[in-house]
Tab-separated table of C-alpha atoms in Angstrom:
chain	number	residue	atom	x	y	z
A	241	MET	CA	-72.465	-140.472	80.866
A	242	SER	CA	-73.527	-141.732	84.277
A	243	LEU	CA	-72.761	-145.309	83.199
A	244	TYR	CA	-69.298	-144.297	82.027
A	245	CYS	CA	-68.612	-142.551	85.326
A	246	GLY	CA	-69.808	-145.577	87.273
A	247	ILE	CA	-67.457	-147.873	85.389
A	248	ALA	CA	-64.584	-145.475	85.861
A	249	TYR	CA	-65.164	-145.333	89.603
A	250	ARG	CA	-64.871	-149.112	89.890
A	251	ARG	CA	-61.695	-149.319	87.832
A	252	SER	CA	-59.460	-147.026	89.837
A	253	PRO	CA	-59.750	-144.323	92.526
A	254	CYS	CA	-57.630	-141.953	90.432
A	255	TRP	CA	-60.242	-142.010	87.657
A	256	ARG	CA	-62.789	-140.692	90.141
A	257	SER	CA	-60.705	-137.626	90.974
A	258	ARG	CA	-60.190	-136.941	87.275
A	259	LEU	CA	-63.887	-137.146	86.496
A	260	LEU	CA	-65.089	-134.966	89.362
A	261	SER	CA	-64.810	-131.240	88.831
A	262	THR	CA	-63.841	-128.986	91.733
A	263	TYR	CA	-67.456	-127.856	92.040
A	264	ILE	CA	-68.813	-131.403	92.175
A	265	SER	CA	-66.128	-132.418	94.655
A	266	LYS	CA	-67.020	-129.498	96.942
A	267	THR	CA	-70.727	-130.224	96.616
A	268	ARG	CA	-70.269	-133.892	97.507
A	269	PHE	CA	-68.070	-132.932	100.461
A	270	MET	CA	-70.700	-130.498	101.773
A	271	PHE	CA	-73.409	-133.155	101.333
A	272	GLU	CA	-71.365	-135.631	103.371
A	273	LEU	CA	-70.889	-133.129	106.198
A	274	LYS	CA	-74.614	-132.363	106.278
A	275	GLU	CA	-75.615	-136.023	106.380
A	276	ASP	CA	-72.862	-137.486	108.587
A	277	ASP	CA	-72.480	-135.970	112.064
A	278	ASP	CA	-69.161	-137.721	112.702
A	279	ALA	CA	-67.702	-136.428	109.427
A	280	CYS	CA	-68.838	-132.911	110.306
A	281	LYS	CA	-67.270	-133.096	113.774
A	282	LYS	CA	-64.026	-134.220	112.165
A	283	ALA	CA	-64.190	-131.312	109.707
A	284	GLN	CA	-64.606	-128.875	112.604
A	285	ARG	CA	-61.171	-129.843	113.941
A	286	THR	CA	-59.451	-128.521	110.810
A	287	GLY	CA	-62.110	-125.997	109.806
A	288	ALA	CA	-62.444	-122.241	110.229
A	289	PHE	CA	-65.088	-120.333	112.178
A	290	TYR	CA	-66.739	-116.935	111.727
A	291	LEU	CA	-68.063	-115.267	114.873
A	292	PHE	CA	-71.380	-113.517	115.529
A	293	HIS	CA	-72.991	-111.885	118.566
A	294	ASN	CA	-76.798	-111.747	118.428
A	295	LEU	CA	-76.627	-112.189	114.639
A	296	VAL	CA	-74.076	-109.374	114.244
A	297	PRO	CA	-70.790	-110.546	112.625
A	298	LEU	CA	-67.323	-109.808	113.976
A	299	LEU	CA	-65.356	-107.765	111.444
A	300	GLN	CA	-61.946	-106.179	111.268
A	301	LYS	CA	-60.718	-103.146	109.369
A	302	SER	CA	-59.094	-103.792	106.012
A	303	GLU	CA	-56.412	-101.724	104.322
A	304	ARG	CA	-58.295	-101.908	101.012
A	305	GLN	CA	-60.225	-98.706	100.342
A	306	GLN	CA	-62.909	-100.368	98.204
A	307	GLN	CA	-63.500	-103.100	100.807
A	308	PRO	CA	-62.813	-101.564	104.220
A	309	TYR	CA	-64.039	-104.614	106.157
A	310	LEU	CA	-62.880	-108.220	106.306
A	311	ALA	CA	-64.279	-111.197	108.189
A	312	PRO	CA	-61.622	-112.934	110.323
A	313	GLN	CA	-61.540	-116.713	110.665
A	314	TYR	CA	-60.647	-118.684	113.795
A	315	SER	CA	-59.639	-122.298	114.323
A	316	LEU	CA	-61.399	-124.665	116.692
A	317	LEU	CA	-58.474	-124.463	119.094
A	318	GLU	CA	-58.577	-120.663	119.112
A	319	LEU	CA	-62.300	-120.702	119.869
A	320	GLU	CA	-61.898	-123.211	122.675
A	321	ARG	CA	-59.275	-120.939	124.225
A	322	LEU	CA	-61.514	-117.890	123.771
A	323	LEU	CA	-64.508	-119.568	125.370
A	324	GLY	CA	-62.375	-120.859	128.234
A	325	LYS	CA	-60.939	-117.405	128.892
A	326	PHE	CA	-64.439	-115.987	129.334
A	327	GLY	CA	-65.716	-118.866	131.432
A	328	GLN	CA	-67.800	-120.471	128.690
A	329	ASP	CA	-68.300	-124.192	128.182
A	330	ALA	CA	-66.730	-125.656	125.038
A	331	HIS	CA	-70.120	-127.289	124.357
A	332	LYS	CA	-71.109	-123.880	122.989
A	333	LEU	CA	-69.336	-124.955	119.792
A	334	GLU	CA	-72.193	-127.396	119.201
A	335	ASP	CA	-74.314	-124.376	118.246
A	336	SER	CA	-72.133	-123.707	115.186
A	337	VAL	CA	-73.503	-124.156	111.670
A	338	LEU	CA	-71.814	-125.218	108.444
A	339	ILE	CA	-71.815	-122.425	105.827
A	340	GLY	CA	-69.377	-123.550	103.117
A	341	CYS	CA	-65.975	-124.973	102.277
A	342	SER	CA	-62.856	-124.219	100.259
A	343	GLU	CA	-61.672	-126.058	97.154
A	344	GLN	CA	-59.227	-127.870	99.448
A	345	HIS	CA	-62.181	-129.088	101.587
A	346	GLU	CA	-61.547	-126.811	104.551
A	347	ALA	CA	-64.993	-126.527	106.126
A	348	TRP	CA	-66.295	-123.106	107.193
A	349	PHE	CA	-68.628	-122.657	110.150
A	350	ALA	CA	-70.394	-119.807	111.934
A	351	LEU	CA	-70.921	-119.517	115.681
A	352	ASP	CA	-73.050	-116.991	117.550
A	353	LEU	CA	-71.601	-116.329	120.993
A	354	ALA	CA	-74.842	-114.896	122.406
A	355	LEU	CA	-77.752	-116.833	120.874
A	356	GLY	CA	-78.868	-119.830	122.893
A	357	SER	CA	-77.485	-118.535	126.196
A	358	PRO	CA	-79.859	-119.106	129.156
A	359	ALA	CA	-79.639	-115.412	130.090
A	360	PRO	CA	-78.098	-112.301	128.471
A	361	THR	CA	-75.665	-111.977	131.366
A	362	ALA	CA	-74.448	-115.555	130.805
A	363	ALA	CA	-73.292	-114.859	127.250
A	364	VAL	CA	-69.845	-113.586	126.342
A	365	GLN	CA	-70.071	-109.801	126.276
A	366	LYS	CA	-69.380	-107.876	123.074
A	367	PRO	CA	-66.744	-105.441	124.393
A	368	GLU	CA	-64.679	-108.254	125.879
A	369	VAL	CA	-64.557	-110.211	122.613
A	370	GLU	CA	-63.890	-107.080	120.545
A	371	ALA	CA	-60.952	-106.132	122.748
A	372	GLU	CA	-59.546	-109.664	122.763
A	373	LEU	CA	-59.817	-110.213	119.000
A	374	LYS	CA	-59.198	-106.619	117.877
A	375	GLY	CA	-62.424	-106.465	115.899
A	376	THR	CA	-65.873	-104.933	116.013
A	377	PHE	CA	-69.299	-106.529	115.848
A	378	THR	CA	-70.795	-104.618	112.923
A	379	GLU	CA	-74.360	-104.795	111.593
A	380	LEU	CA	-74.315	-106.845	108.394
A	381	ARG	CA	-76.692	-104.463	106.609
A	382	LYS	CA	-74.142	-101.698	107.130
A	383	ALA	CA	-71.085	-103.732	106.154
A	384	LEU	CA	-72.426	-106.020	103.417
A	385	PHE	CA	-71.567	-103.703	100.529
A	386	GLN	CA	-68.080	-103.081	101.914
A	387	LEU	CA	-66.977	-106.722	102.046
A	388	ASN	CA	-65.461	-108.865	99.331
A	389	MET	CA	-67.868	-111.197	97.534
A	390	LYS	CA	-66.748	-114.304	99.409
A	391	ASP	CA	-67.179	-112.796	102.873
A	392	ALA	CA	-70.457	-111.101	101.933
A	393	SER	CA	-71.927	-114.388	100.698
A	394	LEU	CA	-70.694	-116.459	103.654
A	395	LEU	CA	-71.854	-113.969	106.282
A	396	SER	CA	-75.258	-113.634	104.609
A	397	THR	CA	-75.663	-117.416	104.659
A	398	ALA	CA	-74.438	-117.610	108.233
A	399	GLN	CA	-76.752	-114.914	109.547
A	400	ALA	CA	-79.771	-116.446	107.814
A	401	LEU	CA	-78.994	-119.933	109.110
A	402	LEU	CA	-78.272	-118.771	112.672
A	403	ARG	CA	-81.506	-116.755	112.691
A	404	TRP	CA	-83.505	-119.739	111.439
A	405	HIS	CA	-82.155	-122.013	114.174
A	406	ASP	CA	-82.858	-119.411	116.841
A	407	ALA	CA	-86.479	-119.173	115.655
A	408	HIS	CA	-87.082	-122.939	115.439
A	409	GLN	CA	-86.098	-124.175	118.870
A	410	PHE	CA	-89.446	-125.931	119.369
A	411	CYS	CA	-91.635	-128.233	117.322
A	412	SER	CA	-94.814	-126.605	115.989
A	413	ARG	CA	-96.696	-129.915	116.360
A	414	SER	CA	-95.612	-131.231	119.788
A	415	GLY	CA	-94.217	-128.096	121.411
A	416	GLN	CA	-91.139	-130.083	122.432
A	417	PRO	CA	-87.557	-128.817	121.908
A	418	THR	CA	-86.046	-129.651	118.532
A	419	LYS	CA	-82.439	-130.761	118.072
A	420	LYS	CA	-80.103	-129.660	115.288
A	421	ASN	CA	-77.683	-131.966	113.541
A	422	VAL	CA	-73.978	-131.070	113.748
A	423	ALA	CA	-73.933	-129.187	110.430
A	424	GLY	CA	-77.121	-127.275	111.205
A	425	SER	CA	-78.758	-128.376	107.948
A	426	LYS	CA	-81.903	-129.536	109.785
A	427	ARG	CA	-83.649	-129.809	113.144
A	428	VAL	CA	-85.520	-132.883	114.377
A	429	CYS	CA	-88.260	-133.198	116.969
A	430	PRO	CA	-87.491	-136.346	119.034
A	431	SER	CA	-91.149	-136.534	120.059
A	432	SER	CA	-92.993	-136.210	116.732
A	433	GLN	CA	-90.040	-137.210	114.478
A	434	ILE	CA	-90.780	-134.205	112.275
A	435	ILE	CA	-87.721	-132.930	110.409
A	436	TYR	CA	-87.459	-129.158	109.864
A	437	TYR	CA	-85.253	-127.766	107.122
A	438	PRO	CA	-84.099	-124.143	106.787
A	439	GLN	CA	-86.307	-122.234	104.375
A	440	MET	CA	-86.238	-119.047	102.353
A	441	ALA	CA	-89.191	-116.880	101.348
A	442	PRO	CA	-89.499	-116.414	97.561
A	443	VAL	CA	-89.549	-112.774	96.431
A	444	VAL	CA	-89.980	-111.520	92.871
A	445	ILE	CA	-88.016	-108.392	91.959
A	446	THR	CA	-89.036	-106.902	88.639
A	447	LEU	CA	-87.710	-104.141	86.427
A	448	VAL	CA	-90.595	-102.822	84.344
A	449	SER	CA	-89.958	-101.183	80.970
A	450	ASP	CA	-92.116	-99.630	78.254
A	451	GLY	CA	-89.410	-100.175	75.658
A	452	THR	CA	-87.529	-96.895	76.009
A	453	ARG	CA	-87.846	-96.163	79.736
A	454	CYS	CA	-87.669	-98.192	82.920
A	455	LEU	CA	-89.810	-97.853	86.029
A	456	LEU	CA	-88.030	-97.301	89.336
A	457	VAL	CA	-89.640	-97.029	92.757
A	458	ARG	CA	-88.790	-96.244	96.353
A	459	GLN	CA	-90.213	-97.229	99.718
A	460	ASN	CA	-90.025	-94.965	102.748
A	461	SER	CA	-87.600	-97.445	104.321
A	462	PHE	CA	-85.043	-96.855	101.529
A	463	PRO	CA	-82.049	-94.577	102.133
A	464	LYS	CA	-82.795	-91.038	101.006
A	465	GLY	CA	-82.500	-90.657	97.242
A	466	MET	CA	-82.320	-94.359	96.389
A	467	TYR	CA	-84.630	-95.899	93.777
A	468	SER	CA	-84.852	-99.569	92.878
A	469	ALA	CA	-86.933	-102.193	91.052
A	470	LEU	CA	-90.350	-103.387	92.208
A	471	ALA	CA	-90.258	-106.278	94.680
A	472	GLY	CA	-92.736	-108.370	96.624
A	473	PHE	CA	-93.263	-111.757	98.255
A	474	CYS	CA	-94.880	-114.587	96.334
A	475	ASP	CA	-98.300	-115.643	97.619
A	476	ILE	CA	-99.074	-119.288	98.336
A	477	GLY	CA	-100.336	-121.012	95.199
A	478	GLU	CA	-98.809	-118.495	92.787
A	479	THR	CA	-96.398	-119.179	89.978
A	480	LEU	CA	-93.507	-116.737	89.546
A	481	GLU	CA	-95.218	-115.286	86.488
A	482	GLU	CA	-98.430	-114.695	88.426
A	483	ALA	CA	-96.508	-113.086	91.281
A	484	VAL	CA	-94.753	-110.658	88.910
A	485	ARG	CA	-98.013	-109.645	87.229
A	486	ARG	CA	-99.813	-109.209	90.559
A	487	GLU	CA	-97.046	-107.151	92.171
A	488	VAL	CA	-96.817	-104.776	89.211
A	489	ALA	CA	-100.605	-104.380	89.137
A	490	GLU	CA	-100.856	-103.920	92.918
A	491	GLU	CA	-98.053	-101.420	93.364
A	492	VAL	CA	-98.149	-99.241	90.249
A	493	GLY	CA	-101.393	-100.163	88.476
A	494	LEU	CA	-99.783	-101.449	85.281
A	495	GLU	CA	-100.487	-104.633	83.335
A	496	VAL	CA	-97.512	-106.755	82.286
A	497	GLU	CA	-97.473	-107.768	78.622
A	498	ARG	CA	-94.281	-109.867	78.585
A	499	LEU	CA	-91.776	-111.003	81.191
A	500	GLN	CA	-88.391	-112.713	81.171
A	501	TYR	CA	-86.418	-114.372	83.953
A	502	SER	CA	-82.961	-112.902	84.619
A	503	ALA	CA	-81.264	-114.357	87.723
A	504	SER	CA	-81.679	-115.038	91.445
A	505	GLN	CA	-79.931	-114.050	94.659
A	506	HIS	CA	-80.109	-114.943	98.337
A	507	TRP	CA	-80.928	-111.876	100.439
A	508	PRO	CA	-80.620	-111.993	104.247
A	509	PHE	CA	-82.717	-108.906	105.126
A	510	PRO	CA	-85.006	-108.662	107.030
A	511	SER	CA	-85.029	-112.455	107.049
A	512	SER	CA	-83.825	-114.986	104.530
A	513	SER	CA	-85.324	-114.570	101.035
A	514	ILE	CA	-84.574	-115.840	97.553
A	515	MET	CA	-84.796	-112.868	95.183
A	516	ILE	CA	-86.035	-113.959	91.750
A	517	ALA	CA	-85.221	-111.239	89.232
A	518	CYS	CA	-87.266	-110.637	86.090
A	519	HIS	CA	-87.652	-108.085	83.323
A	520	ALA	CA	-91.234	-107.106	82.469
A	521	THR	CA	-92.618	-105.062	79.603
A	522	VAL	CA	-95.836	-103.057	79.475
A	523	LYS	CA	-97.488	-101.582	76.395
A	524	PRO	CA	-96.142	-98.105	75.481
A	525	GLU	CA	-99.678	-96.704	75.388
A	526	GLN	CA	-100.502	-98.008	78.880
A	527	THR	CA	-97.874	-96.410	81.108
A	528	GLU	CA	-99.837	-94.169	83.472
A	529	ILE	CA	-98.677	-94.956	87.008
A	530	GLN	CA	-101.352	-95.483	89.662
A	531	LEU	CA	-99.267	-95.480	92.844
A	532	ASN	CA	-100.266	-97.671	95.779
A	533	LEU	CA	-99.269	-95.489	98.731
A	534	ARG	CA	-99.642	-98.407	101.138
A	535	GLU	CA	-96.709	-100.070	99.400
A	536	LEU	CA	-94.589	-97.294	97.874
A	537	GLU	CA	-93.505	-93.744	98.542
A	538	ALA	CA	-92.783	-92.889	94.895
A	539	ALA	CA	-92.536	-94.357	91.398
A	540	ALA	CA	-91.423	-92.792	88.115
A	541	TRP	CA	-90.279	-93.563	84.578
A	542	PHE	CA	-86.609	-92.912	83.828
A	543	SER	CA	-84.859	-92.535	80.502
A	544	HIS	CA	-81.757	-94.412	79.369
A	545	ASP	CA	-79.564	-91.348	80.002
A	546	GLU	CA	-80.980	-90.728	83.480
A	547	VAL	CA	-80.358	-94.326	84.505
A	548	ALA	CA	-76.846	-94.292	83.015
A	549	MET	CA	-76.021	-91.182	85.035
A	550	ALA	CA	-77.430	-92.734	88.220
A	551	LEU	CA	-75.316	-95.863	87.727
A	552	ARG	CA	-72.202	-93.699	87.642
A	553	ARG	CA	-73.019	-92.164	91.012
A	554	LYS	CA	-71.216	-93.744	93.928
A	555	GLY	CA	-73.941	-93.230	96.500
A	556	PRO	CA	-76.151	-90.740	98.349
A	557	TYR	CA	-73.425	-88.234	99.077
A	558	SER	CA	-72.909	-87.236	95.436
A	559	GLN	CA	-76.565	-87.098	94.513
A	560	GLN	CA	-77.013	-83.372	95.102
A	561	GLN	CA	-74.344	-82.416	92.602
A	562	GLU	CA	-75.938	-83.515	89.327
A	563	GLY	CA	-79.210	-83.355	87.447
A	564	ALA	CA	-82.640	-81.861	88.049
A	565	PHE	CA	-83.861	-85.091	89.632
A	566	PRO	CA	-80.867	-86.630	91.381
A	567	PHE	CA	-81.192	-90.209	92.571
A	568	TYR	CA	-78.938	-93.214	92.993
A	569	LEU	CA	-79.310	-96.968	92.580
A	570	PRO	CA	-78.641	-100.040	94.745
A	571	PRO	CA	-74.983	-101.114	95.000
A	572	LYS	CA	-73.398	-103.646	92.659
A	573	ILE	CA	-73.827	-106.600	94.999
A	574	ALA	CA	-77.637	-106.220	94.914
A	575	ILE	CA	-79.499	-108.046	92.172
A	576	ALA	CA	-81.571	-104.908	91.507
A	577	HIS	CA	-78.356	-103.245	90.309
A	578	GLN	CA	-77.742	-106.113	87.894
A	579	LEU	CA	-81.296	-105.919	86.541
A	580	ILE	CA	-80.955	-102.200	85.873
A	581	LYS	CA	-77.541	-102.655	84.288
A	582	GLU	CA	-78.885	-105.397	82.001
A	583	TRP	CA	-81.733	-103.154	80.832
A	584	LEU	CA	-79.309	-100.297	80.198
A	585	GLU	CA	-76.978	-102.461	78.107
A	586	LYS	CA	-79.803	-103.909	76.020
């Protein structure tokens, strides 16, 4: 297949466009912007920017009840005017990072107006920007579940990437300042020549079942009444399978008999993680929970009917109205919700 594509490319440019799917075309475009600083600068001129202030995104109210927030986009010209109005140098735009693109190859960037400023007083102030742009800087954790899927994904990527750059200003080997490329896909130390790439921490999130029930847990940091699947960071040297077995044993004292991979999801809180979702099964005769109170506040087995009822609940405010043990589950955008839904359907 690769040989056929190579021949087609040489014959005529139009064959290339026919052979490349929209996804491949977008992926190649993003790769070019990450590797070619001049191409990325050119894309900024026709691209769109999302704004942040100390890692908090600028949002506006939406008329849609199910998605009350939307993330506004701004052109390069609009940002240059905004920065000029508040006495900021246009070089601030060099701090922007590439976060995606449209099918028509419009590049999308994110810019934090406060990070990287020499002093807090030197940065553009929140109230001024909010008044000028008729928006509000809203914590992403609060707004994430009230955005459409596109905005939620882009803002999660943007926040994670902006946070990573803010935390990697200096080389760990030489102590010298590092420099980002235009797209923000890497940082380079001019002294040691070490290249740093943005990273995510791998986390396994596991829904444990004994065949007829599933195990749900809560930490004291969870909103009141919310239960979810077990989750924990992978240790260095572990495989995913070993991490799942260890986490289940550590947190609830159960031994995994079988496990199956389900899906994965980027998660920006508290810092960037890749959530690797799995189903795990324990033996029906070995289901006594031994709770690790250093890790969890509570853990319990739930029946099919109890989980089905919890999935129908909209959130914490309706939990007191039904059932002897009312609880609710993570929202649809969270991979824990998908794990629980998969178990329920199977």
